[in-house]
């Protein structure tokens, strides 16, 4: 594909050559793209309810229609083919499979993902399903959601059904997406569903989510092809400090526990540390054996990387950073070196575990130009710089096996609604017209060049 642009595109300092068999792809999630919330027997999710609550989402927007991917998946897979994707990470909507979370299977829901997987394979795109990307069946939400241990058991049962159906065709599974967001944003500060505001609940829901992850990993192992790889997607945040003062270092450590160790320690090391209790206030309520289930061996870890955390004891440092740094439309600092740092951190924690970047990308104020195209040069530069930083991690011997852009399409950015556009493909929400952005063309070229360069 030929990218027409008048602005400069960032050129890496040295040519990048990624390993053979590197997984090149992009990601989405069910509630953010599918729409069709009443179709084919889908049940209600906690996100339908949250979005319907006044004041919870930008302009009251919801995923009810989204980009209608449920009905347009063939057209969408064809676009992925044009983008040259080798893999597509999507999520399965639990309420499509079990409308009330448990009980009777909704065959039509299961059939949708069956068709989607076949359509992807027909185009030589590897499906990477995520089993939980936040759209918990509402009925389970009413029974306590992730505060209730039964939810983890029901999740395992749902995973059993999905893995039996798709397990013969899936090479990489992701159990749970960003348990930090689901528990802290959902139960701790209430900006995501179910909208609770209790740190105790955040800690408890995080624990039950990790338990669900461990149980799911065991079911997936039993029901998948021997070669299938099982992982989890964690949003991890490298912490940077402005100075060496004791106050700054202490704060940095606390932020690291809060963002990273909270999930890294139980999943990789089967423990919570005393630091956790100090920072989060308490340990979750646990049962014997929980940590063993949570630390069930996995085959790879997914990192979702967007930005870093910058800590200083001096307000002036933070103000200076705000003035000088580049930010995305989400207000997140563009900081490519952080992806190298976080990959290396995870590699140090789990030296034998392959790592995949399961999300990386940016929202910018894209416009469709008079020529009908979207010249999103900022996103191209963002991706180019982050890819260079991933390459650096590989040169430092990190076992990075893949990189997935967030996202394939503009979509429903949760409480932020539809204004934040992350796609390689622009979507006109009135007409549902899809237009590949310049960044999509650029990424397609990048992938093609990588494939061509392979011996
Ligand atoms: C991540 C989520 C994903 C998307 C991106 C921007 O936290 O996993 O669904 O919203 O952020």
Short mmCIF file of C-alpha atoms and ligand atoms in Angstrom, two decimals:
data_model
loop_
_atom_site.label_atom_id
_atom_site.label_comp_id
_atom_site.label_asym_id
_atom_site.label_seq_id
_atom_site.Cartn_x
_atom_site.Cartn_y
_atom_site.Cartn_z
CA UNK A 1 0.00 0.00 0.00
CA UNK A 2 1.24 3.46 -0.77
CA UNK A 3 1.08 6.09 1.90
CA UNK A 4 0.54 9.61 0.58
CA UNK A 5 1.48 12.19 3.11
CA UNK A 6 3.18 15.54 3.09
CA UNK A 7 4.39 15.38 6.67
CA UNK A 8 7.49 13.60 7.85
CA UNK A 9 7.16 10.11 9.27
CA UNK A 10 9.43 9.17 12.12
CA UNK A 11 12.33 7.04 10.95
CA UNK A 12 13.89 4.64 13.45
CA UNK A 13 17.56 5.26 14.08
CA UNK A 14 18.53 1.88 12.68
CA UNK A 15 16.44 -0.40 10.47
CA UNK A 16 14.22 -2.66 12.54
CA UNK A 17 14.32 -6.38 11.96
CA UNK A 18 11.92 -8.35 14.14
CA UNK A 19 12.28 -12.10 14.67
CA UNK A 20 10.92 -14.61 12.22
CA UNK A 21 7.41 -15.77 13.26
CA UNK A 22 6.82 -12.53 15.15
CA UNK A 23 3.06 -12.05 15.60
CA UNK A 24 1.79 -8.88 13.93
CA UNK A 25 -1.76 -7.95 14.72
CA UNK A 26 -4.31 -5.64 16.25
CA UNK A 27 -6.99 -5.85 18.92
CA UNK A 28 -10.58 -5.00 19.80
CA UNK A 29 -13.09 -6.07 22.43
CA UNK A 30 -16.69 -7.23 22.17
CA UNK A 31 -18.58 -4.43 23.91
CA UNK A 32 -16.52 -1.78 22.16
CA UNK A 33 -17.35 -2.91 18.61
CA UNK A 34 -20.12 -5.49 18.33
CA UNK A 35 -23.30 -3.52 19.02
CA UNK A 36 -26.31 -5.80 18.39
CA UNK A 37 -26.98 -6.01 22.11
CA UNK A 38 -30.48 -7.42 21.62
CA UNK A 39 -29.61 -9.76 18.79
CA UNK A 40 -29.62 -13.56 18.85
CA UNK A 41 -30.42 -13.87 22.53
CA UNK A 42 -27.55 -11.89 24.03
CA UNK A 43 -28.08 -11.17 27.71
CA UNK A 44 -27.55 -7.86 29.46
CA UNK A 45 -24.06 -6.99 30.72
CA UNK A 46 -22.95 -4.70 33.52
CA UNK A 47 -21.71 -2.29 30.87
CA UNK A 48 -25.20 -1.97 29.34
CA UNK A 49 -26.48 -1.06 32.78
CA UNK A 50 -23.61 1.26 33.63
CA UNK A 51 -23.90 3.14 30.33
CA UNK A 52 -27.67 3.49 30.88
CA UNK A 53 -27.08 5.19 34.24
CA UNK A 54 -27.21 8.97 33.98
CA UNK A 55 -23.84 10.65 34.22
CA UNK A 56 -21.65 7.58 33.94
CA UNK A 57 -20.48 7.84 30.35
CA UNK A 58 -19.68 10.72 28.04
CA UNK A 59 -23.00 12.04 26.61
CA UNK A 60 -24.61 8.87 27.94
CA UNK A 61 -23.08 6.89 25.08
CA UNK A 62 -23.19 3.10 25.14
CA UNK A 63 -22.07 0.12 23.08
CA UNK A 64 -25.64 -0.64 21.97
CA UNK A 65 -24.82 -0.08 18.30
CA UNK A 66 -21.09 0.62 18.43
CA UNK A 67 -19.62 -0.16 15.00
CA UNK A 68 -22.11 -2.97 14.36
CA UNK A 69 -19.32 -5.48 13.99
CA UNK A 70 -21.66 -8.32 14.96
CA UNK A 71 -23.41 -7.87 11.61
CA UNK A 72 -20.41 -6.64 9.62
CA UNK A 73 -17.73 -9.06 10.72
CA UNK A 74 -17.08 -10.33 7.19
CA UNK A 75 -16.42 -6.85 5.86
CA UNK A 76 -14.29 -6.19 8.94
CA UNK A 77 -12.19 -9.33 8.54
CA UNK A 78 -11.64 -8.36 4.89
CA UNK A 79 -10.30 -5.00 6.12
CA UNK A 80 -7.97 -6.81 8.53
CA UNK A 81 -6.68 -8.74 5.57
CA UNK A 82 -6.00 -5.47 3.76
CA UNK A 83 -4.09 -4.29 6.82
CA UNK A 84 -1.95 -7.40 6.51
CA UNK A 85 -2.70 -8.55 10.04
CA UNK A 86 -1.33 -11.95 10.95
CA UNK A 87 -3.37 -12.08 14.15
CA UNK A 88 -6.54 -10.53 15.51
CA UNK A 89 -7.24 -10.24 19.21
CA UNK A 90 -10.97 -9.92 19.97
CA UNK A 91 -13.02 -10.71 23.03
CA UNK A 92 -15.91 -13.05 23.53
CA UNK A 93 -19.01 -11.58 25.14
CA UNK A 94 -19.88 -13.85 28.05
CA UNK A 95 -23.56 -12.69 27.94
CA UNK A 96 -23.83 -13.92 24.36
CA UNK A 97 -22.86 -17.42 25.45
CA UNK A 98 -24.65 -17.48 28.80
CA UNK A 99 -27.21 -14.63 28.78
CA UNK A 100 -27.53 -14.76 32.57
CA UNK A 101 -23.95 -15.82 33.18
CA UNK A 102 -24.72 -19.46 33.88
CA UNK A 103 -27.32 -22.12 33.11
CA UNK A 104 -28.50 -22.55 29.52
CA UNK A 105 -26.07 -22.03 26.65
CA UNK A 106 -27.20 -19.61 23.95
CA UNK A 107 -26.15 -21.52 20.85
CA UNK A 108 -26.55 -18.55 18.50
CA UNK A 109 -24.02 -16.56 20.50
CA UNK A 110 -21.51 -19.36 20.42
CA UNK A 111 -22.07 -19.80 16.68
CA UNK A 112 -21.14 -16.17 16.04
CA UNK A 113 -17.62 -16.69 17.41
CA UNK A 114 -17.39 -20.00 15.59
CA UNK A 115 -18.10 -18.19 12.31
CA UNK A 116 -15.74 -15.35 13.18
CA UNK A 117 -12.87 -17.76 13.89
CA UNK A 118 -13.47 -19.57 10.60
CA UNK A 119 -13.62 -16.30 8.70
CA UNK A 120 -10.30 -15.23 10.22
CA UNK A 121 -8.64 -18.54 9.44
CA UNK A 122 -9.95 -18.37 5.88
CA UNK A 123 -7.93 -15.14 5.57
CA UNK A 124 -4.89 -16.62 7.33
CA UNK A 125 -5.38 -14.44 10.40
CA UNK A 126 -4.79 -16.17 13.73
CA UNK A 127 -7.62 -15.64 16.19
CA UNK A 128 -6.53 -14.53 19.69
CA UNK A 129 -9.69 -14.59 21.80
CA UNK A 130 -9.89 -12.88 25.18
CA UNK A 131 -12.45 -14.50 27.45
CA UNK A 132 -13.21 -11.57 29.70
CA UNK A 133 -12.95 -7.98 28.56
CA UNK A 134 -15.25 -6.39 31.16
CA UNK A 135 -18.77 -7.20 29.90
CA UNK A 136 -19.85 -9.33 32.86
CA UNK A 137 -23.40 -10.74 32.60
CA UNK A 138 -25.62 -8.35 34.60
CA UNK A 139 -27.29 -11.11 36.56
CA UNK A 140 -23.92 -12.16 37.99
CA UNK A 141 -23.21 -8.50 38.63
CA UNK A 142 -26.37 -8.31 40.75
CA UNK A 143 -25.22 -11.33 42.73
CA UNK A 144 -22.02 -9.51 43.73
CA UNK A 145 -20.05 -9.60 40.48
CA UNK A 146 -16.33 -10.07 41.05
CA UNK A 147 -16.80 -9.75 44.80
CA UNK A 148 -18.51 -13.12 44.73
CA UNK A 149 -16.28 -16.17 44.41
CA UNK A 150 -19.05 -18.01 42.54
CA UNK A 151 -18.41 -15.66 39.61
CA UNK A 152 -14.98 -17.25 39.15
CA UNK A 153 -16.56 -20.72 39.06
CA UNK A 154 -19.18 -19.60 36.55
CA UNK A 155 -16.43 -18.02 34.48
CA UNK A 156 -14.57 -21.33 34.41
CA UNK A 157 -17.74 -23.08 33.23
CA UNK A 158 -18.21 -20.53 30.46
CA UNK A 159 -14.55 -20.92 29.45
CA UNK A 160 -15.09 -24.67 29.34
CA UNK A 161 -17.89 -24.27 26.79
CA UNK A 162 -16.00 -21.76 24.64
CA UNK A 163 -12.76 -23.72 24.67
CA UNK A 164 -14.52 -26.93 23.70
CA UNK A 165 -16.07 -25.14 20.75
CA UNK A 166 -13.04 -23.16 19.52
CA UNK A 167 -10.11 -25.02 21.09
CA UNK A 168 -9.26 -26.92 17.92
CA UNK A 169 -8.58 -23.66 16.02
CA UNK A 170 -7.13 -21.18 18.52
CA UNK A 171 -3.37 -20.83 18.93
CA UNK A 172 -3.31 -18.15 21.65
CA UNK A 173 -5.88 -17.58 24.39
CA UNK A 174 -6.13 -14.64 26.77
CA UNK A 175 -8.06 -15.30 29.95
CA UNK A 176 -8.75 -11.89 31.40
CA UNK A 177 -8.07 -8.37 30.14
CA UNK A 178 -6.59 -5.84 32.56
CA UNK A 179 -7.83 -7.04 35.93
CA UNK A 180 -6.44 -3.77 37.35
CA UNK A 181 -8.98 -1.75 35.35
CA UNK A 182 -11.90 -4.07 36.01
CA UNK A 183 -11.25 -4.03 39.75
CA UNK A 184 -9.78 -0.61 40.49
CA UNK A 185 -11.70 1.46 37.94
CA UNK A 186 -14.86 -0.63 38.39
CA UNK A 187 -14.95 -1.29 42.14
CA UNK A 188 -12.40 1.18 43.53
CA UNK A 189 -13.18 4.52 41.93
CA UNK A 190 -16.37 3.79 40.02
CA UNK A 191 -15.47 5.22 36.62
CA UNK A 192 -16.11 1.84 35.00
CA UNK A 193 -18.89 -0.70 35.56
CA UNK A 194 -20.19 -1.54 38.09
CA UNK A 195 -19.37 1.93 39.42
CA UNK A 196 -18.51 1.15 43.04
CA UNK A 197 -16.14 3.25 45.13
CA UNK A 198 -14.42 1.09 47.72
CA UNK A 199 -10.75 0.16 47.93
CA UNK A 200 -11.66 -2.93 49.92
CA UNK A 201 -13.87 -4.03 47.05
CA UNK A 202 -11.16 -3.21 44.51
CA UNK A 203 -8.76 -5.54 46.32
CA UNK A 204 -11.37 -8.28 46.68
CA UNK A 205 -12.57 -8.11 43.09
CA UNK A 206 -8.97 -8.13 41.86
CA UNK A 207 -8.42 -11.34 43.79
CA UNK A 208 -11.53 -13.07 42.45
CA UNK A 209 -10.63 -11.95 38.92
CA UNK A 210 -7.19 -13.50 39.31
CA UNK A 211 -8.81 -16.65 40.63
CA UNK A 212 -11.01 -16.66 37.54
CA UNK A 213 -7.90 -16.27 35.42
CA UNK A 214 -6.20 -19.26 37.08
CA UNK A 215 -9.29 -21.46 36.80
CA UNK A 216 -9.72 -20.47 33.16
CA UNK A 217 -6.08 -21.29 32.41
CA UNK A 218 -6.66 -24.81 33.73
CA UNK A 219 -9.81 -25.35 31.65
CA UNK A 220 -8.16 -23.95 28.54
CA UNK A 221 -5.22 -26.28 29.00
CA UNK A 222 -7.53 -29.28 29.22
CA UNK A 223 -9.62 -28.34 26.17
CA UNK A 224 -7.16 -26.86 23.70
CA UNK A 225 -4.72 -28.24 21.20
CA UNK A 226 -1.42 -29.22 22.85
CA UNK A 227 0.29 -26.39 20.97
CA UNK A 228 -2.16 -23.71 22.17
CA UNK A 229 -0.66 -20.93 24.28
CA UNK A 230 -2.45 -19.46 27.27
CA UNK A 231 -1.86 -15.97 28.64
CA UNK A 232 -3.34 -13.01 30.46
CA UNK A 233 -3.33 -9.33 29.45
CA UNK A 234 -2.11 -6.94 32.14
CA UNK A 235 -1.97 -3.17 31.88
CA UNK A 236 1.41 -2.45 33.40
CA UNK A 237 2.94 0.93 34.01
CA UNK A 238 6.66 1.68 34.30
CA UNK A 239 7.40 4.15 37.07
CA UNK A 240 9.92 6.95 36.55
CA UNK A 241 11.24 9.27 39.22
CA UNK A 242 12.35 12.87 38.95
CA UNK A 243 14.83 12.70 41.82
CA UNK A 244 16.43 10.39 44.34
CA UNK A 245 14.82 11.88 47.42
CA UNK A 246 13.42 9.45 49.92
CA UNK A 247 9.93 10.85 49.49
CA UNK A 248 10.01 10.35 45.72
CA UNK A 249 11.45 6.86 45.94
CA UNK A 250 8.83 5.84 48.48
CA UNK A 251 6.02 7.20 46.37
CA UNK A 252 7.44 5.46 43.29
CA UNK A 253 7.51 2.16 45.13
CA UNK A 254 3.91 2.60 46.21
CA UNK A 255 2.83 3.35 42.66
CA UNK A 256 4.68 0.28 41.46
CA UNK A 257 2.88 -1.93 43.96
CA UNK A 258 -0.43 -0.33 43.03
CA UNK A 259 -0.09 -0.65 39.25
CA UNK A 260 2.16 -3.65 38.82
CA UNK A 261 2.94 -5.89 41.79
CA UNK A 262 -0.77 -6.14 42.69
CA UNK A 263 -1.16 -8.57 39.77
CA UNK A 264 2.42 -9.60 38.99
CA UNK A 265 3.07 -11.03 42.47
CA UNK A 266 0.08 -13.37 42.71
CA UNK A 267 0.11 -14.46 39.05
CA UNK A 268 3.87 -14.96 38.61
CA UNK A 269 4.99 -15.65 42.16
CA UNK A 270 1.85 -16.97 43.91
CA UNK A 271 1.95 -14.39 46.69
CA UNK A 272 0.91 -11.02 48.03
CA UNK A 273 3.67 -9.17 49.87
CA UNK A 274 3.50 -7.06 53.01
CA UNK A 275 4.07 -4.06 50.77
CA UNK A 276 0.76 -4.84 49.15
CA UNK A 277 -1.03 -4.66 52.48
CA UNK A 278 0.70 -1.41 53.29
CA UNK A 279 -0.22 0.26 50.02
CA UNK A 280 -3.70 -1.19 49.48
CA UNK A 281 -4.79 -1.25 53.12
CA UNK A 282 -5.41 -4.96 53.45
CA UNK A 283 -5.13 -8.38 51.89
CA UNK A 284 -8.18 -9.80 50.15
CA UNK A 285 -10.17 -12.54 51.80
CA UNK A 286 -8.69 -15.77 50.54
CA UNK A 287 -9.11 -19.48 50.79
CA UNK A 288 -6.38 -22.07 51.00
CA UNK A 289 -5.13 -22.91 47.58
CA UNK A 290 -6.25 -19.66 45.92
CA UNK A 291 -2.72 -18.47 45.25
CA UNK A 292 -1.82 -21.83 43.77
CA UNK A 293 -4.69 -21.56 41.31
CA UNK A 294 -3.86 -17.93 40.54
CA UNK A 295 -0.25 -18.85 39.76
CA UNK A 296 -1.20 -21.73 37.45
CA UNK A 297 1.61 -21.78 34.87
CA UNK A 298 0.85 -19.82 31.72
CA UNK A 299 2.64 -19.74 28.37
CA UNK A 300 2.95 -16.03 27.73
CA UNK A 301 2.08 -12.74 29.30
CA UNK A 302 0.32 -9.96 27.46
CA UNK A 303 1.28 -6.39 28.28
CA UNK A 304 -1.05 -3.52 27.41
CA UNK A 305 1.12 -0.43 27.33
CA UNK A 306 -0.01 3.15 26.87
CA UNK A 307 2.11 5.38 29.07
CA UNK A 308 4.31 5.72 32.13
CA UNK A 309 3.85 7.12 35.63
CA UNK A 310 6.15 9.98 36.53
CA UNK A 311 6.74 10.58 40.22
CA UNK A 312 8.26 13.61 41.87
CA UNK A 313 8.07 15.17 45.28
CA UNK A 314 8.16 18.60 43.61
CA UNK A 315 5.00 19.90 42.03
CA UNK A 316 7.17 22.00 39.65
CA UNK A 317 8.61 18.85 38.03
CA UNK A 318 5.17 17.62 37.15
CA UNK A 319 4.15 21.02 35.78
CA UNK A 320 7.30 21.13 33.65
CA UNK A 321 6.59 17.69 32.29
CA UNK A 322 3.04 18.75 31.41
CA UNK A 323 4.45 21.68 29.49
CA UNK A 324 7.09 19.81 27.55
CA UNK A 325 5.74 16.32 26.89
CA UNK A 326 3.46 15.17 24.09
CA UNK A 327 0.04 13.85 25.08
CA UNK A 328 -2.63 11.85 23.29
CA UNK A 329 -6.31 12.78 23.27
CA UNK A 330 -6.71 10.58 26.36
CA UNK A 331 -4.32 12.90 28.17
CA UNK A 332 -1.73 10.13 28.30
CA UNK A 333 1.91 11.12 27.87
CA UNK A 334 3.57 9.67 24.76
CA UNK A 335 6.55 7.84 26.21
CA UNK A 336 7.97 5.11 23.94
CA UNK A 337 10.95 4.21 26.16
CA UNK A 338 8.48 3.03 28.76
CA UNK A 339 7.52 0.06 26.64
CA UNK A 340 11.14 -1.13 26.65
CA UNK A 341 11.25 -0.66 30.41
CA UNK A 342 8.07 -2.54 31.14
CA UNK A 343 8.97 -5.44 28.85
CA UNK A 344 12.33 -5.71 30.60
CA UNK A 345 10.70 -5.50 34.02
CA UNK A 346 8.37 -8.40 33.21
CA UNK A 347 11.22 -10.35 31.70
CA UNK A 348 13.18 -9.94 34.93
CA UNK A 349 10.19 -11.08 37.00
CA UNK A 350 9.43 -14.10 34.83
CA UNK A 351 12.60 -14.91 32.89
CA UNK A 352 11.18 -17.87 30.97
CA UNK A 353 7.90 -16.35 29.95
CA UNK A 354 7.38 -15.11 26.38
CA UNK A 355 5.86 -11.62 26.25
CA UNK A 356 3.35 -10.20 23.80
CA UNK A 357 2.34 -6.57 23.54
CA UNK A 358 -1.40 -7.20 23.50
CA UNK A 359 -2.34 -3.50 23.24
CA UNK A 360 -0.47 -0.36 22.26
CA UNK A 361 -1.86 2.63 20.45
CA UNK A 362 -3.18 6.15 20.76
CA UNK A 363 -6.27 8.30 20.42
CA UNK A 364 -5.78 11.41 18.33
CA UNK A 365 -8.20 13.97 16.92
CA UNK A 366 -8.47 12.35 13.49
CA UNK A 367 -10.38 14.06 10.73
CA UNK A 368 -11.51 12.81 7.37
CA UNK A 369 -9.80 15.17 4.94
CA UNK A 370 -11.27 16.67 1.78
CA UNK A 371 -9.60 13.85 -0.16
CA UNK A 372 -11.69 11.37 1.88
CA UNK A 373 -8.63 10.06 3.73
CA UNK A 374 -7.42 10.32 7.30
CA UNK A 375 -3.86 11.64 7.52
CA UNK A 376 -3.15 10.58 11.08
CA UNK A 377 0.55 11.26 11.09
CA UNK A 378 0.68 11.49 14.89
CA UNK A 379 -0.49 7.89 15.19
CA UNK A 380 2.09 6.73 12.63
CA UNK A 381 4.84 8.39 14.62
CA UNK A 382 3.48 6.97 17.87
CA UNK A 383 3.49 3.44 16.46
CA UNK A 384 6.89 3.80 14.78
CA UNK A 385 8.50 4.99 18.01
CA UNK A 386 6.91 2.26 20.11
CA UNK A 387 7.91 -0.40 17.62
CA UNK A 388 11.47 0.87 17.74
CA UNK A 389 11.33 0.68 21.55
CA UNK A 390 9.98 -2.90 21.37
CA UNK A 391 12.85 -3.76 19.05
CA UNK A 392 15.28 -2.37 21.60
CA UNK A 393 13.83 -4.71 24.22
CA UNK A 394 14.38 -7.65 21.88
CA UNK A 395 17.97 -6.56 21.31
CA UNK A 396 18.36 -6.56 25.07
CA UNK A 397 17.21 -10.20 24.82
CA UNK A 398 13.61 -9.94 25.97
CA UNK A 399 11.48 -12.77 24.53
CA UNK A 400 8.94 -10.57 22.76
CA UNK A 401 6.77 -12.70 20.47
CA UNK A 402 4.20 -10.27 19.14
CA UNK A 403 2.79 -6.78 18.92
CA UNK A 404 -0.90 -5.91 18.62
CA UNK A 405 -2.10 -2.39 17.92
CA UNK A 406 -5.04 -1.03 19.86
CA UNK A 407 -7.21 -0.86 17.88
CA UNK A 408 -8.25 -2.17 14.48
CA UNK A 409 -11.24 0.22 14.39
CA UNK A 410 -12.40 3.41 16.04
CA UNK A 411 -14.74 2.18 18.73
CA UNK A 412 -16.54 2.75 22.03
CA UNK A 413 -13.92 3.94 24.49
CA UNK A 414 -15.89 2.94 27.60
CA UNK A 415 -16.80 5.92 29.83
CA UNK A 416 -15.20 8.24 27.25
CA UNK A 417 -17.73 7.27 24.59
CA UNK A 418 -16.96 7.58 20.88
CA UNK A 419 -14.89 10.78 20.69
CA UNK A 420 -11.63 9.04 21.48
CA UNK A 421 -10.58 7.37 18.25
CA UNK A 422 -7.90 4.69 18.46
CA UNK A 423 -8.41 2.87 15.15
CA UNK A 424 -6.16 2.04 12.24
CA UNK A 425 -9.51 2.17 10.46
CA UNK A 426 -11.76 5.21 10.76
CA UNK A 427 -15.44 4.52 11.30
CA UNK A 428 -18.16 7.04 10.45
CA UNK A 429 -20.67 6.37 13.20
CA UNK A 430 -23.62 7.73 11.20
CA UNK A 431 -23.08 5.60 8.12
CA UNK A 432 -20.81 2.86 9.55
CA UNK A 433 -18.47 3.54 6.63
CA UNK A 434 -14.97 2.22 7.25
CA UNK A 435 -11.90 4.05 5.88
CA UNK A 436 -8.37 2.78 6.37
CA UNK A 437 -6.37 5.64 7.91
CA UNK A 438 -2.83 6.50 6.81
CA UNK A 439 -1.63 4.72 9.96
CA UNK A 440 -3.37 1.56 8.76
CA UNK A 441 -1.60 1.80 5.41
CA UNK A 442 1.67 2.53 7.15
CA UNK A 443 1.27 -0.47 9.48
CA UNK A 444 0.38 -2.71 6.52
CA UNK A 445 3.58 -1.60 4.78
CA UNK A 446 5.59 -2.11 7.94
CA UNK A 447 4.33 -5.66 8.38
CA UNK A 448 4.90 -6.42 4.70
CA UNK A 449 8.47 -5.13 4.87
CA UNK A 450 9.12 -7.28 7.91
CA UNK A 451 7.80 -10.34 6.09
CA UNK A 452 9.81 -9.55 2.98
CA UNK A 453 12.98 -9.14 5.01
CA UNK A 454 12.73 -12.66 6.41
CA UNK A 455 15.30 -15.00 4.94
C1 LIG B 1 -7.35 -0.47 27.60
C2 LIG B 1 -8.52 -1.40 27.33
C3 LIG B 1 -9.09 -1.27 25.96
C4 LIG B 1 -9.10 0.16 25.46
C5 LIG B 1 -7.76 0.80 25.65
C6 LIG B 1 -7.65 2.21 25.16
O1 LIG B 1 -7.27 -0.18 28.95
O2 LIG B 1 -8.14 -2.73 27.51
O3 LIG B 1 -10.36 -1.86 25.96
O4 LIG B 1 -10.12 0.84 26.05
O5 LIG B 1 -7.42 0.78 27.00
#
